[in-house]
CSV table of C-alpha atoms in Angstrom, one decimal:
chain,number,residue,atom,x,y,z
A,1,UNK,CA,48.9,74.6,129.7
A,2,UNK,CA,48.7,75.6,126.0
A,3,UNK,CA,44.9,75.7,126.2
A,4,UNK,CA,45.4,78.4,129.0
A,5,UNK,CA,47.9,80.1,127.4
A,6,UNK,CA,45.7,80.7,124.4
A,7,UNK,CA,42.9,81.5,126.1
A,8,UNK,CA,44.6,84.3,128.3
A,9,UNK,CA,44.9,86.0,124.8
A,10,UNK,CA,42.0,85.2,123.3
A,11,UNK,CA,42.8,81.9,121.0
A,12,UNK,CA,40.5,79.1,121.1
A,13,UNK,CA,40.9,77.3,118.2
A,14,UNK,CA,43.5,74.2,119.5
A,15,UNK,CA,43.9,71.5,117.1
A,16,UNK,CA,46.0,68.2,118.5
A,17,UNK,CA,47.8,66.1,116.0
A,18,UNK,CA,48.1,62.4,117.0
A,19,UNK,CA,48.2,63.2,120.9
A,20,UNK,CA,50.7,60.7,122.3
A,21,UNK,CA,48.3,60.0,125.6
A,22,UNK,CA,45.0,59.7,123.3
A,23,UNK,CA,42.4,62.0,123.4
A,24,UNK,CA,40.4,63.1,125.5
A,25,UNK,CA,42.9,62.7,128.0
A,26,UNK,CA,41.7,63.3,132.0
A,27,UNK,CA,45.0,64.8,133.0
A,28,UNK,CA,45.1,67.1,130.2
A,29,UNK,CA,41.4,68.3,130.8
A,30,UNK,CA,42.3,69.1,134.0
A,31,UNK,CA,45.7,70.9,133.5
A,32,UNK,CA,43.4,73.4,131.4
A,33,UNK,CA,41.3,73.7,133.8
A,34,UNK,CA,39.2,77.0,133.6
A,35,UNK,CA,40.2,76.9,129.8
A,36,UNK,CA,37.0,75.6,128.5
A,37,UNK,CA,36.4,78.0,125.5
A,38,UNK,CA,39.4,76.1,124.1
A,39,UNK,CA,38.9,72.2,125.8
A,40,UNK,CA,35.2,72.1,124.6
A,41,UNK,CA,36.0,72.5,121.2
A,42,UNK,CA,39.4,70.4,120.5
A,43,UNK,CA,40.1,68.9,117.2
A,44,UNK,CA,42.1,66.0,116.9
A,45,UNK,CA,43.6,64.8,113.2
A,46,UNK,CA,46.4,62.1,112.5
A,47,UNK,CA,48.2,64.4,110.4
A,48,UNK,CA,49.2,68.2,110.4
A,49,UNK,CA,48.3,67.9,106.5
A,50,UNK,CA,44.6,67.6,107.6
A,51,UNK,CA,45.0,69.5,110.7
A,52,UNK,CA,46.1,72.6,108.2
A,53,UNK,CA,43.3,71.7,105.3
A,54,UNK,CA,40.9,74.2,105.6
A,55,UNK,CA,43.3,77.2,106.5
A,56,UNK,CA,44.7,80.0,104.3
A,57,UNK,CA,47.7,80.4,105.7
A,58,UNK,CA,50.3,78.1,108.2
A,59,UNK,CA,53.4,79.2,110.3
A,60,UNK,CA,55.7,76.7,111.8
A,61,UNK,CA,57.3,77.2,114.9
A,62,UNK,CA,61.4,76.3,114.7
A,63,UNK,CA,64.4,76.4,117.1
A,64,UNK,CA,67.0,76.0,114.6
A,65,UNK,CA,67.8,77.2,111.2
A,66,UNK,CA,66.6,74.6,108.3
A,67,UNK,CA,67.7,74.0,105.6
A,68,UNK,CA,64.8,74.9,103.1
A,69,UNK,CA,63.9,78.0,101.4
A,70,UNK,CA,61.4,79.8,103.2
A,71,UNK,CA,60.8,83.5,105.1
A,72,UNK,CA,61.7,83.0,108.7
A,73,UNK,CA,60.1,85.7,111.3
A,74,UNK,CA,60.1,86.4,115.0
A,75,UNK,CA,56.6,86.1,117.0
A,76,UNK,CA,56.3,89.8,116.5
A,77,UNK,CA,56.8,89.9,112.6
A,78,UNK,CA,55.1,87.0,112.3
A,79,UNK,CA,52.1,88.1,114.2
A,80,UNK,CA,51.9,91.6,112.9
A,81,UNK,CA,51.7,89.7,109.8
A,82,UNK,CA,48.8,87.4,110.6
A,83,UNK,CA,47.1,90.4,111.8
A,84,UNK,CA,47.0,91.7,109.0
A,85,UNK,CA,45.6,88.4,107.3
A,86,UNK,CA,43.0,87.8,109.7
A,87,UNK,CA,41.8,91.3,109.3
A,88,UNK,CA,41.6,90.2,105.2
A,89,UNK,CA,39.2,87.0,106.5
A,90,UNK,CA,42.3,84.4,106.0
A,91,UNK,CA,42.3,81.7,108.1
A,92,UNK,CA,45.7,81.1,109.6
A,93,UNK,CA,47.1,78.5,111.8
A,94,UNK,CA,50.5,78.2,113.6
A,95,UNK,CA,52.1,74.7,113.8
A,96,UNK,CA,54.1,73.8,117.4
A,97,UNK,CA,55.9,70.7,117.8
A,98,UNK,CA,55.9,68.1,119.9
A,99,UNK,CA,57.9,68.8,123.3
A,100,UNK,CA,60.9,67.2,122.3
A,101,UNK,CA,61.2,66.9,118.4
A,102,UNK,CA,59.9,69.9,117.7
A,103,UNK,CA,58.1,70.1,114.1
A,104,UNK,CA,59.0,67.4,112.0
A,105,UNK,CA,60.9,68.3,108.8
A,106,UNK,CA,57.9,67.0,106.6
A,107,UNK,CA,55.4,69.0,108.3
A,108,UNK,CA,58.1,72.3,107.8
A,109,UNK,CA,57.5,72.0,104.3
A,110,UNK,CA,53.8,72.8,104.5
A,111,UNK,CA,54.4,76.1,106.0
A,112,UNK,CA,54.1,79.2,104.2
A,113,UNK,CA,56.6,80.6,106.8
A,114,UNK,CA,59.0,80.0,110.1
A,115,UNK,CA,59.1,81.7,113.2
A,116,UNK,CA,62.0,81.4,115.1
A,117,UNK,CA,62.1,82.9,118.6
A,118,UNK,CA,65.3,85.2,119.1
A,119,UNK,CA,66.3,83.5,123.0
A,120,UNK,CA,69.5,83.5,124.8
A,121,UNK,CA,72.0,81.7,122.7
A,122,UNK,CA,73.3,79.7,125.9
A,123,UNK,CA,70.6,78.9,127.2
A,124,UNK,CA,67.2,78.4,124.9
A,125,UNK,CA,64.5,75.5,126.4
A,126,UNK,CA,61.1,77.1,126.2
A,127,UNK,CA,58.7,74.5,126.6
A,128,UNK,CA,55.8,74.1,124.4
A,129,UNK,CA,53.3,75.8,126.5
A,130,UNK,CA,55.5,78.9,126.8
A,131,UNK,CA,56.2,79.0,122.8
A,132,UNK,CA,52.3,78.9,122.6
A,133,UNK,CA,52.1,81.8,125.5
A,134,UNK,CA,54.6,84.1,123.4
A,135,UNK,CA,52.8,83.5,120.1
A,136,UNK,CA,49.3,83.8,121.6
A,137,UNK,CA,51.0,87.0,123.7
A,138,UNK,CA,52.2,88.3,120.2
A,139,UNK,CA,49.2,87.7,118.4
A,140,UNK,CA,46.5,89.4,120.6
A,141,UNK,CA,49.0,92.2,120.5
A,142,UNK,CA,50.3,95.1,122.6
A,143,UNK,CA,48.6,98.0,121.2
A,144,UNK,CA,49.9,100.4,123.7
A,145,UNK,CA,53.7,100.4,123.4
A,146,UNK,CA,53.9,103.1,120.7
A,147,UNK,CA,51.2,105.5,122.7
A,148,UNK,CA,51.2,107.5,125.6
A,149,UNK,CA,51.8,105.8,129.0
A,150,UNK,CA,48.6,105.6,131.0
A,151,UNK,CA,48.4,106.2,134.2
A,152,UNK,CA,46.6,104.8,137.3
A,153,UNK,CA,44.7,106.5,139.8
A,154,UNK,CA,41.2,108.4,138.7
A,155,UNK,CA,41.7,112.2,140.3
A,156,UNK,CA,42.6,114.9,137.3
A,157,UNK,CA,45.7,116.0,136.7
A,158,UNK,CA,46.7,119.9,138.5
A,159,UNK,CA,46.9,122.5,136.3
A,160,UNK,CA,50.0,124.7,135.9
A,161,UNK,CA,48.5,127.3,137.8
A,162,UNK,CA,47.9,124.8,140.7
A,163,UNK,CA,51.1,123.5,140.8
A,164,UNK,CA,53.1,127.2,140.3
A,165,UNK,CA,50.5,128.3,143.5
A,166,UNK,CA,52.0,125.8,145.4
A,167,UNK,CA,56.0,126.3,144.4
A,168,UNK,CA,55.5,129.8,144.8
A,169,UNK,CA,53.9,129.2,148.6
A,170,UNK,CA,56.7,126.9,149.3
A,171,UNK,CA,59.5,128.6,148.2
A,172,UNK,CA,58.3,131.8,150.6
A,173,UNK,CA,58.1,129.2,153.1
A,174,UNK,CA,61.8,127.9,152.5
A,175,UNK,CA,62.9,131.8,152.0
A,176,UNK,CA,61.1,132.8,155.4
A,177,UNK,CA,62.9,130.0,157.2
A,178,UNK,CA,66.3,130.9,155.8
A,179,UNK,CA,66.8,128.0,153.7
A,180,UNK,CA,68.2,129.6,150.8
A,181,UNK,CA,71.9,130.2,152.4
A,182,UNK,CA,73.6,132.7,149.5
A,183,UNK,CA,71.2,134.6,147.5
A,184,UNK,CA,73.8,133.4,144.8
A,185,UNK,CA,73.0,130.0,145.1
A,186,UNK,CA,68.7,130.6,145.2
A,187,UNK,CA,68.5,130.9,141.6
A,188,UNK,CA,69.7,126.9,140.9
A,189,UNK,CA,68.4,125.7,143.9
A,190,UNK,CA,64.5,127.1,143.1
A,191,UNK,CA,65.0,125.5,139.7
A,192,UNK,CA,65.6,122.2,141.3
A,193,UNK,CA,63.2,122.1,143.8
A,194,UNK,CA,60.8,123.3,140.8
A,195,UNK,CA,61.9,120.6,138.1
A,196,UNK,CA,61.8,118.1,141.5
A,197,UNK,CA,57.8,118.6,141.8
A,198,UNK,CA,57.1,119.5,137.8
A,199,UNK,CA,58.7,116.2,137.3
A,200,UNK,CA,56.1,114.3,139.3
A,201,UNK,CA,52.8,115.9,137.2
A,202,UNK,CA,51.0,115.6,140.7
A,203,UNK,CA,47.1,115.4,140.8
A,204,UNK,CA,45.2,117.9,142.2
A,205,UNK,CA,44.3,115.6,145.2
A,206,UNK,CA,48.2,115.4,145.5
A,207,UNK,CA,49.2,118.8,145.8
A,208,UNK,CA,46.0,119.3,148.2
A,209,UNK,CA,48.2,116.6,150.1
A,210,UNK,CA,51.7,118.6,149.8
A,211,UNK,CA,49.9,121.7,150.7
A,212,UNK,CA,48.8,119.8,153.9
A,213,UNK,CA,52.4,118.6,154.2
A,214,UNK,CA,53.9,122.1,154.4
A,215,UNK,CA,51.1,123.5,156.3
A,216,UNK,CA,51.9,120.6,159.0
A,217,UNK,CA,55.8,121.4,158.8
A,218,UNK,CA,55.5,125.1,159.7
A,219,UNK,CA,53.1,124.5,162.2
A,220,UNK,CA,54.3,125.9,165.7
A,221,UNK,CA,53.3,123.9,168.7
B,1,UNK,CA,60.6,77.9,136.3
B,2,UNK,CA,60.5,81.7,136.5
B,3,UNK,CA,64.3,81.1,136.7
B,4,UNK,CA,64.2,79.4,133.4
B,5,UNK,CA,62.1,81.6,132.0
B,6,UNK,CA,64.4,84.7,133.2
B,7,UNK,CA,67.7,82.6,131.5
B,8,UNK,CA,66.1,81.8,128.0
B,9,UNK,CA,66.2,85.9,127.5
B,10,UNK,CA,69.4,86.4,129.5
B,11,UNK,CA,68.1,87.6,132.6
B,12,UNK,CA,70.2,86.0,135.8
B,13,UNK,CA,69.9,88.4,138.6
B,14,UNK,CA,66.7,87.0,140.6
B,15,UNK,CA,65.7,88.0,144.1
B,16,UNK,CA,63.3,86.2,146.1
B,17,UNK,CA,61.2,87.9,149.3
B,18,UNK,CA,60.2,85.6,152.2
B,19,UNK,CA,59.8,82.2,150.3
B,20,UNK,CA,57.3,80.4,151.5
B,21,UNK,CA,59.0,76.6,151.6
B,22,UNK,CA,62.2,78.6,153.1
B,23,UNK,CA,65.5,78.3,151.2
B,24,UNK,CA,67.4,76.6,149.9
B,25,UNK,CA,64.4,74.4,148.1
B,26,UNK,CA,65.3,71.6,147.0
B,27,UNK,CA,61.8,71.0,144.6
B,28,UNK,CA,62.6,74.7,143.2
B,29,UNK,CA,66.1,73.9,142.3
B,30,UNK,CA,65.4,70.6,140.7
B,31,UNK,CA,62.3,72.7,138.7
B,32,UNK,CA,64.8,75.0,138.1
B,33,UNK,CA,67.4,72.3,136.4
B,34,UNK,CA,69.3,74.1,133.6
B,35,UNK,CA,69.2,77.7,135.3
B,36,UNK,CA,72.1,77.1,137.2
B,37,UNK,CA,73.4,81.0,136.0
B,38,UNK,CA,70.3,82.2,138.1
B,39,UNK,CA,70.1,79.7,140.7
B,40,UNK,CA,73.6,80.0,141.5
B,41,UNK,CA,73.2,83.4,143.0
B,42,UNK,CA,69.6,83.6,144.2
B,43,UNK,CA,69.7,86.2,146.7
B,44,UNK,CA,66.6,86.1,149.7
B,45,UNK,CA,65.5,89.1,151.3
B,46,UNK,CA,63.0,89.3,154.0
B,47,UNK,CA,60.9,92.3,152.7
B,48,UNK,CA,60.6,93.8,148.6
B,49,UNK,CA,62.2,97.3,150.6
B,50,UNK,CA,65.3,95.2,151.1
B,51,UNK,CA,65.6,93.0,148.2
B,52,UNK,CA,65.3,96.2,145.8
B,53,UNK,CA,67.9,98.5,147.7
B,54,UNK,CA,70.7,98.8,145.5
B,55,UNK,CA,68.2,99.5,142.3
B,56,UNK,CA,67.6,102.9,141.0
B,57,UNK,CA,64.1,101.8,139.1
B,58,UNK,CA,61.4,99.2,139.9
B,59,UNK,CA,58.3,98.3,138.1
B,60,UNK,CA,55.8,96.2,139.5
B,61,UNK,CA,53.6,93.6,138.1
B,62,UNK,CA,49.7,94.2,138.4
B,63,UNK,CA,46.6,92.4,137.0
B,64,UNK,CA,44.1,94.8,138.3
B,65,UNK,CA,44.0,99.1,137.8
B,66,UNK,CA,45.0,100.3,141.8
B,67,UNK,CA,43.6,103.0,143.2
B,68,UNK,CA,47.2,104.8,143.4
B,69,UNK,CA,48.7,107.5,141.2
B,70,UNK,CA,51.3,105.7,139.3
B,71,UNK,CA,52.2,105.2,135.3
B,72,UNK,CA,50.6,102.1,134.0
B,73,UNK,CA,52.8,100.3,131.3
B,74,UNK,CA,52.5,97.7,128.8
B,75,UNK,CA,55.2,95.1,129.1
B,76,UNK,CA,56.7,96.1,125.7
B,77,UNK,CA,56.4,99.8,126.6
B,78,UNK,CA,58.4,99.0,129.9
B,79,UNK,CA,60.8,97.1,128.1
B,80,UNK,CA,61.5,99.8,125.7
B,81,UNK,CA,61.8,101.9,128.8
B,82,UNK,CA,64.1,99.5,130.8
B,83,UNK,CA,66.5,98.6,127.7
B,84,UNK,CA,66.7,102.8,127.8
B,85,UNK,CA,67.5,103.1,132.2
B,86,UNK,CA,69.9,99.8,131.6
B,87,UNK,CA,72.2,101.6,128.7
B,88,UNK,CA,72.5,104.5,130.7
B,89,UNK,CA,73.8,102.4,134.0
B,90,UNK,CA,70.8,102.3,136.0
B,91,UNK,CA,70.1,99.0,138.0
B,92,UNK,CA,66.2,98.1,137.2
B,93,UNK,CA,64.2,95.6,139.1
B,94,UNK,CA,60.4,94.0,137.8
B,95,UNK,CA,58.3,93.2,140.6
B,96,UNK,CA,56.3,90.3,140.8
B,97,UNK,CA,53.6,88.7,143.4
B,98,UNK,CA,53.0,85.5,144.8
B,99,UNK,CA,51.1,83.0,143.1
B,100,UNK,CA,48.0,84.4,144.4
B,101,UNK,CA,47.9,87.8,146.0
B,102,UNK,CA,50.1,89.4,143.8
B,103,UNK,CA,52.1,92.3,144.8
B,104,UNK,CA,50.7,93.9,147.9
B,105,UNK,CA,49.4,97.3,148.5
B,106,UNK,CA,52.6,98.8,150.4
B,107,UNK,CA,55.3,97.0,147.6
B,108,UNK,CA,53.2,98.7,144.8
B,109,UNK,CA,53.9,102.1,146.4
B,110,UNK,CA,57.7,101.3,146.1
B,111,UNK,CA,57.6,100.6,142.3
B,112,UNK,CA,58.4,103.8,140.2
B,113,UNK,CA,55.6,102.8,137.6
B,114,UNK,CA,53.6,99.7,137.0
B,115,UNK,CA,53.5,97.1,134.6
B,116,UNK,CA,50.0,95.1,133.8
B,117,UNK,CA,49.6,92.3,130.6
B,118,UNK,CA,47.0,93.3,127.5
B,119,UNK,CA,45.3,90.5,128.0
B,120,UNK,CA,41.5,88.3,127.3
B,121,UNK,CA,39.5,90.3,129.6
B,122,UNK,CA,37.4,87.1,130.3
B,123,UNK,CA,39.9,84.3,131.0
B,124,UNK,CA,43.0,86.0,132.5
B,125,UNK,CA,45.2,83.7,134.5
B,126,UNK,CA,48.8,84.2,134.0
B,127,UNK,CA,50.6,82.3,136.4
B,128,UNK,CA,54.2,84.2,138.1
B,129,UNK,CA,56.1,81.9,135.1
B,130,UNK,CA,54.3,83.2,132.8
B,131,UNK,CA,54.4,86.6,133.4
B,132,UNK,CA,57.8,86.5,133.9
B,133,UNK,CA,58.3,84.8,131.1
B,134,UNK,CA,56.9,87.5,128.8
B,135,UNK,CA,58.2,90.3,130.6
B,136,UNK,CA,61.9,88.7,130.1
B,137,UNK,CA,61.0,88.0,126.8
B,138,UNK,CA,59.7,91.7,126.2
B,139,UNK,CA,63.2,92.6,128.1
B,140,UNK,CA,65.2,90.7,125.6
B,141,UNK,CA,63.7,92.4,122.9
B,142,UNK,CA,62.6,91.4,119.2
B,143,UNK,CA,64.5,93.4,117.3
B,144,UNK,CA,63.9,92.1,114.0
B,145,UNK,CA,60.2,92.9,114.0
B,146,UNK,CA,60.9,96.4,112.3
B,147,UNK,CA,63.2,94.5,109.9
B,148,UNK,CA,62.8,92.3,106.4
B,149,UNK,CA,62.7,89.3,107.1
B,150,UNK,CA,65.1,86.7,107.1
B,151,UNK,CA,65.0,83.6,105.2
B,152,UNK,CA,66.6,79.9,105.9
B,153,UNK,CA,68.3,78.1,102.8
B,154,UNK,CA,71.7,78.9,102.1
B,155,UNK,CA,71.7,79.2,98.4
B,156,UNK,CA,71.7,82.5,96.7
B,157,UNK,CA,68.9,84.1,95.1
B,158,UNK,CA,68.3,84.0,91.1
B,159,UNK,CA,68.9,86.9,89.1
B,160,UNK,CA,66.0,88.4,87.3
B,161,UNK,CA,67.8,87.2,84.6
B,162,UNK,CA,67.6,84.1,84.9
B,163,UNK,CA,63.8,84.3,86.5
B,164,UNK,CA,63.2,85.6,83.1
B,165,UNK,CA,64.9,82.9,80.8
B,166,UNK,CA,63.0,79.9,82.8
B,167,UNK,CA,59.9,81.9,82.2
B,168,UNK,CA,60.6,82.1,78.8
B,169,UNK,CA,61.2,78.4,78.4
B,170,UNK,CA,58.5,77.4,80.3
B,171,UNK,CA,55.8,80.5,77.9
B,172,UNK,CA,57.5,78.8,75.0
B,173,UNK,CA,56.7,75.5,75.6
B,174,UNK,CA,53.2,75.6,77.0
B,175,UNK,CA,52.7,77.9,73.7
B,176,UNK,CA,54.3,74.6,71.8
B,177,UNK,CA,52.0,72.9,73.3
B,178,UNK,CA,49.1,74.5,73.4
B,179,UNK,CA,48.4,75.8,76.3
B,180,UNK,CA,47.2,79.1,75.0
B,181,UNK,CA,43.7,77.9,73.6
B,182,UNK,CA,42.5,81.4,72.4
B,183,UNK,CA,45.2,84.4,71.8
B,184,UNK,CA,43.1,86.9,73.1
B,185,UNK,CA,43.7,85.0,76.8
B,186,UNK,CA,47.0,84.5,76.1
B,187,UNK,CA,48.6,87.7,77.7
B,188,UNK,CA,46.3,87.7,80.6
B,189,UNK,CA,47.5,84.5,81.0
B,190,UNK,CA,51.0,84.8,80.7
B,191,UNK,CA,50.9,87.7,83.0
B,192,UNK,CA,49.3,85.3,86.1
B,193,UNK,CA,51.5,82.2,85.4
B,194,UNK,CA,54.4,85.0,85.5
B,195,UNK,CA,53.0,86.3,88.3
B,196,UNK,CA,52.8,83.0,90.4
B,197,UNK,CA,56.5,82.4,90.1
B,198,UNK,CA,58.2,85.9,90.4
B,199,UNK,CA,56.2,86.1,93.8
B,200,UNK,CA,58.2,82.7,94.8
B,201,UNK,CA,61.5,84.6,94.6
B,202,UNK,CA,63.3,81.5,94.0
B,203,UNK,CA,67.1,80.5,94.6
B,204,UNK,CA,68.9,79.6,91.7
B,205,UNK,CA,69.0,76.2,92.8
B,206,UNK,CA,65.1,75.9,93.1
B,207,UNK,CA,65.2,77.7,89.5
B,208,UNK,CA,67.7,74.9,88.6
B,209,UNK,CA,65.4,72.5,89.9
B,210,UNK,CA,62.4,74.0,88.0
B,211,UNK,CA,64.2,73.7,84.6
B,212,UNK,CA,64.5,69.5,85.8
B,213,UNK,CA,60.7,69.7,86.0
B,214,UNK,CA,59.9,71.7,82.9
B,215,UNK,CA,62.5,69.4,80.5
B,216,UNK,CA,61.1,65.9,82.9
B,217,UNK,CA,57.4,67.1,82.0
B,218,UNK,CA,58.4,67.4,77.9
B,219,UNK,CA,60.2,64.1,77.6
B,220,UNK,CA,59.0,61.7,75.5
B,221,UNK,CA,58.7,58.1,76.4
């Protein structure tokens, strides 16, 4: 399940520490199923001390506070951070523990830094497939948050012009068919019928499709 | 396990359309053991029109662009927005699809906007825990990611004061000892050894322990 979860965001290089099943290990292979870019290419070490050798840099996963002096981040900080030192060619590795220990307090000490995820107080049991899914989710990144909303659907926007056509036609309509009770009550009315259909930045396909709509409404028959 | 997934970032209000094993399920629940905040008041609703009633904003979950004029979110551009609708009273629901299918054709149409995952555009295969697992995690919000970080170890930082007296003991006695082989290298080299430890921003008690090490390293025996 970790080997998917890396894979969905791009991560393929999964390093096992003294796997408690052995390795390779059928059910496991099949678990990640689909998740070869990762399975093929496995490492397995005895010790996270060799595991972490050849990288620049190592995070370490914790649930709880510890201890010992060290910069603790949340998957965010953390991964804007190795980011950043993978675009500076650093190699850098984050350490998970094992389902139920966690990372042992010896392997703690050869992290640069912690990341701690901020969870429910009450209730807090990711598993150690979903850690590696919010890390891997973190790390590949979410590049859109801080830009404009996209939007589905491939017909251009209407223009201003378009849209005040079709307001004006409709208001006439409403006007002709003495929907506007008081003249003193038309002005706030139009505006909110206006902001109603400004508010929903049709398409032009769309207001071909409310022009239909009134059309069909005033039809006599 | 979307239930656990929903209670590790507080989430406990989860609605479930037309199960497919009916419900109660006993397999679910036992999945589920932990959850009991969101198990305890599953609510079943025979279509997503029913089941999102009494909610005045839904997002739905999509892996794939749809031919349908609708915003298109990020999760963490949806959270920001949902944290916004949820201080200002609105009920918001997050759509999500079965296993499979995903969120039909006439449930999109419901959704206000739509919310699909960044994600490796060659192995994408979230499964429904997963994605609600980082869309409640998105929900819950990492709000120290804009923030210093925070670091573990209770003892108080040492002053520059004392950063600069252990540096001076320890200049002193590698110059007593002679360390400085030329004196033209000597600032340069001062300035990196300086450099090295100041970066460490050490506690006073790890400065404590570093004046152990220095006076261990000069005894004489």
């Amino acid at each position: 399940m970790s080997a998917r979860a890396m894979l969905n965001f791009g991560l393929t290089d999964l390093r096992i520490v003294n796997p408690r099943d052995g390795w390779p290990n059928d059910k496991a292979i099949a678990t990640a199923s689909g998740a070869d870019d990762v399975m093929n290419k496995v490492q397995v070490f005895e010790s996270v001390k060799d595991a972490i050798a050849d990288l620049h840099s190592v995070y370490a996963t914790t649930s709880r506070a510890r201890d010992i002096v060290k910069d603790v981040h949340t998957p965010r900080s953390a991964a804007q951070k190795i980011r950043q030192q993978v675009k500076s060619q650093q190699s850098v590795g984050v350490i998970f523990g094992a389902e139920r220990t966690g990372v042992e307090n010896e392997d703690i000490t050869l992290a640069d830094a912690l990341i701690t995820y901020p969870t429910n107080p009450d209730f807090s049991s990711l598993n150690l497939a979903q850690a590696v899914l919010v890390m891997a989710y973190e790390i590949f990144g979410d590049t859109q948050s801080n830009e404009p909303t996209l939007r589905s659907g491939a017909s251009p926007l209407a223009t201003k012009d378009e849209l005040d056509n079709f307001l004006s036609r409709l208001m006439a309509s409403l006007e002709d068919k003495g929907f506007f009770k008081t003249e003193e009550m038309k002005p706030t009315m139009v505006q909110n019928i206006e902001n109603l259909f400004v508010r929903t930045t049709p398409t032009q396909q769309e207001l071909n499709t409310l022009h239909g709509v009134i059309a069909s409404l005033l039809r006599k028959d």
